[in-house]
PDB file of C-alpha atoms in Angstrom:
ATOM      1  CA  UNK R   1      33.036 139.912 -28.488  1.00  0.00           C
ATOM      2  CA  UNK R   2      33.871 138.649 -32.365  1.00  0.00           C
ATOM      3  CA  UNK R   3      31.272 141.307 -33.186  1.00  0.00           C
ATOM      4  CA  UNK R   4      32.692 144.085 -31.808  1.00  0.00           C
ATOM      5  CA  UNK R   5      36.151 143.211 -33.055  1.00  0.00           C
ATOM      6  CA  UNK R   6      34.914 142.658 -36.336  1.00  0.00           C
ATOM      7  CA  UNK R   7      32.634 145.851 -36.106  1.00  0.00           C
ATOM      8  CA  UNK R   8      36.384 147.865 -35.033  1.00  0.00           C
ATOM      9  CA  UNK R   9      37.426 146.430 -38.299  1.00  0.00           C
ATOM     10  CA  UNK R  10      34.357 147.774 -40.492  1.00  0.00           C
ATOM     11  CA  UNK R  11      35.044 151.609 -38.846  1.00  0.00           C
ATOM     12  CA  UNK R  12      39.017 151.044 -39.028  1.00  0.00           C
ATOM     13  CA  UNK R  13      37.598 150.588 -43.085  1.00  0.00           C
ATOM     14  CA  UNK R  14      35.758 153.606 -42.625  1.00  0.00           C
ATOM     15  CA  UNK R  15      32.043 151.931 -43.986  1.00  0.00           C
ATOM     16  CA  UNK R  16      28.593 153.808 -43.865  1.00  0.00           C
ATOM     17  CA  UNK R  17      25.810 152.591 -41.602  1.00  0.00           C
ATOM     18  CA  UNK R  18      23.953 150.343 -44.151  1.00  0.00           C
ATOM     19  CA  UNK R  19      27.479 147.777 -44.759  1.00  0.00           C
ATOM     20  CA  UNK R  20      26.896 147.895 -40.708  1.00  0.00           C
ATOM     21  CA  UNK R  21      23.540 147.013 -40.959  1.00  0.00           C
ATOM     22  CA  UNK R  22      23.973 144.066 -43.477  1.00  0.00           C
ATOM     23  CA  UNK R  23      27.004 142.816 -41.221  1.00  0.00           C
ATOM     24  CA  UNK R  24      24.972 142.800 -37.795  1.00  0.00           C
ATOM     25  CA  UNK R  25      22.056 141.383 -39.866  1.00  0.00           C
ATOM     26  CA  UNK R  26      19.904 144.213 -37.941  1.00  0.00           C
ATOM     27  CA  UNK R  27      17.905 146.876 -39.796  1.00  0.00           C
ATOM     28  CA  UNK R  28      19.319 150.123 -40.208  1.00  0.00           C
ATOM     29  CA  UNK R  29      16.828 152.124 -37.986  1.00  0.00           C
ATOM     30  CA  UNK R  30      18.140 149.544 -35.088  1.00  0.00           C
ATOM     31  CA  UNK R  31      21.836 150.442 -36.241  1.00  0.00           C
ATOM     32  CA  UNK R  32      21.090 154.059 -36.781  1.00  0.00           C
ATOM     33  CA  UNK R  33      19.992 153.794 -32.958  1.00  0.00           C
ATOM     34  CA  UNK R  34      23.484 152.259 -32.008  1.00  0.00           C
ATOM     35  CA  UNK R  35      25.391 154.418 -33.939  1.00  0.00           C
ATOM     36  CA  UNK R  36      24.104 157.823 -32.477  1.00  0.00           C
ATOM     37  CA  UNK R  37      24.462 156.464 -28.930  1.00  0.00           C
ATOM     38  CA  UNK R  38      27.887 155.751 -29.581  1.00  0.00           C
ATOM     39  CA  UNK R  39      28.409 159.116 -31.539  1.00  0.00           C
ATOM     40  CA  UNK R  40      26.819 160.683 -28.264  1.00  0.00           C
ATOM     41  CA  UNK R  41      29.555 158.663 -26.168  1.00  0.00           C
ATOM     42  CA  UNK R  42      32.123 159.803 -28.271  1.00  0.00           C
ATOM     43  CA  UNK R  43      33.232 156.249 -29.285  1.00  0.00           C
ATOM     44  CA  UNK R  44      32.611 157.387 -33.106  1.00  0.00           C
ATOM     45  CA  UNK R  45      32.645 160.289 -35.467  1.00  0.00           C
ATOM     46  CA  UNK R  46      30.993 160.693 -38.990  1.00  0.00           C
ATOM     47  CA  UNK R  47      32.599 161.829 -41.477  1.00  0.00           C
ATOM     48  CA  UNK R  48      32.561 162.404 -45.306  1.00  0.00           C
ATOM     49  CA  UNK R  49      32.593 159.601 -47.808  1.00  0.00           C
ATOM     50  CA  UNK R  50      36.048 160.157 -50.353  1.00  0.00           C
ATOM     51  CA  UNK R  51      34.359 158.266 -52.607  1.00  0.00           C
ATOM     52  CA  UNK R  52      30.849 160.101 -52.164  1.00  0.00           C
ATOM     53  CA  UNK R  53      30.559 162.761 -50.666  1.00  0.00           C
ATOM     54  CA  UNK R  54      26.460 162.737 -50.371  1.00  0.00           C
ATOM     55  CA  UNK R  55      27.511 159.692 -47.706  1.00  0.00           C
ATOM     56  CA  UNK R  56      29.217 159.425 -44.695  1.00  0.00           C
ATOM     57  CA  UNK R  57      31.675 156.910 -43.089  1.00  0.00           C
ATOM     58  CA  UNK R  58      32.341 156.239 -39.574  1.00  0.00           C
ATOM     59  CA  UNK R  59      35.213 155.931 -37.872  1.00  0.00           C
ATOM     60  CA  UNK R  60      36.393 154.707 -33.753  1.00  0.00           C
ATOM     61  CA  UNK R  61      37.662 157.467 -32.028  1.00  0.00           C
ATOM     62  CA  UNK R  62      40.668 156.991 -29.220  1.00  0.00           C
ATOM     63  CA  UNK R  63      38.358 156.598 -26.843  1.00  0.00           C
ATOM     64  CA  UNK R  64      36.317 153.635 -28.935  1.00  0.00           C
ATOM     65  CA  UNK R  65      39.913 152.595 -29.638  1.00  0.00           C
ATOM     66  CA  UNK R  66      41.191 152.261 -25.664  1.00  0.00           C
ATOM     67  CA  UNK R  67      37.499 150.955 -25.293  1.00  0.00           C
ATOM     68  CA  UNK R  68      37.906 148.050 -27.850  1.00  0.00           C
ATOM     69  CA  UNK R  69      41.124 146.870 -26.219  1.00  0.00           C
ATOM     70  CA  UNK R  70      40.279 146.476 -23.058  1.00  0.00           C
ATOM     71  CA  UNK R  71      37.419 144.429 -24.455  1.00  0.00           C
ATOM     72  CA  UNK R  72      39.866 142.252 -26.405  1.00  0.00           C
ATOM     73  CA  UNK R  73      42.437 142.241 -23.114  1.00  0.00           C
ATOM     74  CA  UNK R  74      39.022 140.640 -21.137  1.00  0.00           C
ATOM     75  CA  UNK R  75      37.805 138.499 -23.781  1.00  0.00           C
ATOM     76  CA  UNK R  76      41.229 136.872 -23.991  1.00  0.00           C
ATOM     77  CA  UNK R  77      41.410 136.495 -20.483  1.00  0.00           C
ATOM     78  CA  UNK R  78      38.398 134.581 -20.090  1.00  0.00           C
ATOM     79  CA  UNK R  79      38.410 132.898 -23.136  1.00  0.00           C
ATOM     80  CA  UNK R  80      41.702 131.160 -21.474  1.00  0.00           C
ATOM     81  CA  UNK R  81      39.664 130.923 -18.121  1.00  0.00           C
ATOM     82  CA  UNK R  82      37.308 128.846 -19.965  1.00  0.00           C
ATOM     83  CA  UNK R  83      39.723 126.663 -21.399  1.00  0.00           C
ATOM     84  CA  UNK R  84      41.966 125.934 -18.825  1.00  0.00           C
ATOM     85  CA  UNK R  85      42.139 121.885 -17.890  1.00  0.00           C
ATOM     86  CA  UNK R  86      40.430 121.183 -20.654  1.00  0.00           C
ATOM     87  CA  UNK R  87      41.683 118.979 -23.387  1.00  0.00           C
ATOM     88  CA  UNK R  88      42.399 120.229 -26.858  1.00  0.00           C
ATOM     89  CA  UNK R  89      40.417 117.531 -28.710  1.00  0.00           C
ATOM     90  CA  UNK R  90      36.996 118.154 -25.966  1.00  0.00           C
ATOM     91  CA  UNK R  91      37.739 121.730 -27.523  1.00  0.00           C
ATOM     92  CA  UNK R  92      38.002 120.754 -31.071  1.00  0.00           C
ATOM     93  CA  UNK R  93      34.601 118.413 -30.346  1.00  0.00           C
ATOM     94  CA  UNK R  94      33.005 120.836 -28.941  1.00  0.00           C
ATOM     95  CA  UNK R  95      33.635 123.934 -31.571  1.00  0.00           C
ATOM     96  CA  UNK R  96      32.520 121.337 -34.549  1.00  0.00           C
ATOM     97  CA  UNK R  97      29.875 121.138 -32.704  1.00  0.00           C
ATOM     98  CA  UNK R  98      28.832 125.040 -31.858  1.00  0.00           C
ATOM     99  CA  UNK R  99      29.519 126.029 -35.092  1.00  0.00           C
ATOM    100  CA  UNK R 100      26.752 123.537 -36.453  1.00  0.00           C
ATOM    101  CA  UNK R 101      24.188 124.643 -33.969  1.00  0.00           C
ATOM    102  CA  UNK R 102      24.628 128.492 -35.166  1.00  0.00           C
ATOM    103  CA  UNK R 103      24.115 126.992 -38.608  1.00  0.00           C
ATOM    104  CA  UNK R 104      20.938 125.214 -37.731  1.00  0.00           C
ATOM    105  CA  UNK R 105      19.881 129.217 -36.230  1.00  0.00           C
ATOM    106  CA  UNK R 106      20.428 130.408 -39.711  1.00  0.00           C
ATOM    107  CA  UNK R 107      18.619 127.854 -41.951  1.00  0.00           C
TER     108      UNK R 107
END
């Protein structure tokens, strides 16, 4: 879910496909693949770079916008599901803890 919030972010920003790539950490044939499935759906547009105008920038339609909050509506929901009886510092433990696992995935 971070990834698609932070993706909304990227498009509300208005970046090209290879700052999408870079973020994702996929290669831009993969994104290029994403992005024209969610052009089809509608979810995105294209449209020209201000700054270059050989480029193009993408940006969340309506629809990616009503799509994106729903997203954020469940992922809040659950995220609180999760949570519930357990104790702050078991939280705190346990996100020390996550967060040097992904590390370990990235060295």
């Amino acid at each position: 879910m971070f990834r698609w919030l932070a993706l909304k972010e990227l498009f509300d920003l208005r970046f090209n496909c290879h700052c999408i790539a870079n973020f994702l950490d996929r290669d831009k044939a993969q994104v290029t693949r994403l992005l024209s499935s969610l052009i089809k759906q509608e979810l995105i547009v294209k449209e020209p770079s201000p700054e270059d105008k050989r480029s193009q920038c993408l940006r969340m339609t309506k629809s990616g916008e009503e799509i994106i909050a729903k997203l954020t509506n469940v992922d809040s929901v659950m995220f609180e599901k999760m949570k519930d009886g357990i104790d702050p510092a078991d939280l705190e433990i346990f996100e020390q803890v996550a967060i040097k696992m992904a590390r370990n995935l990235n060295n």
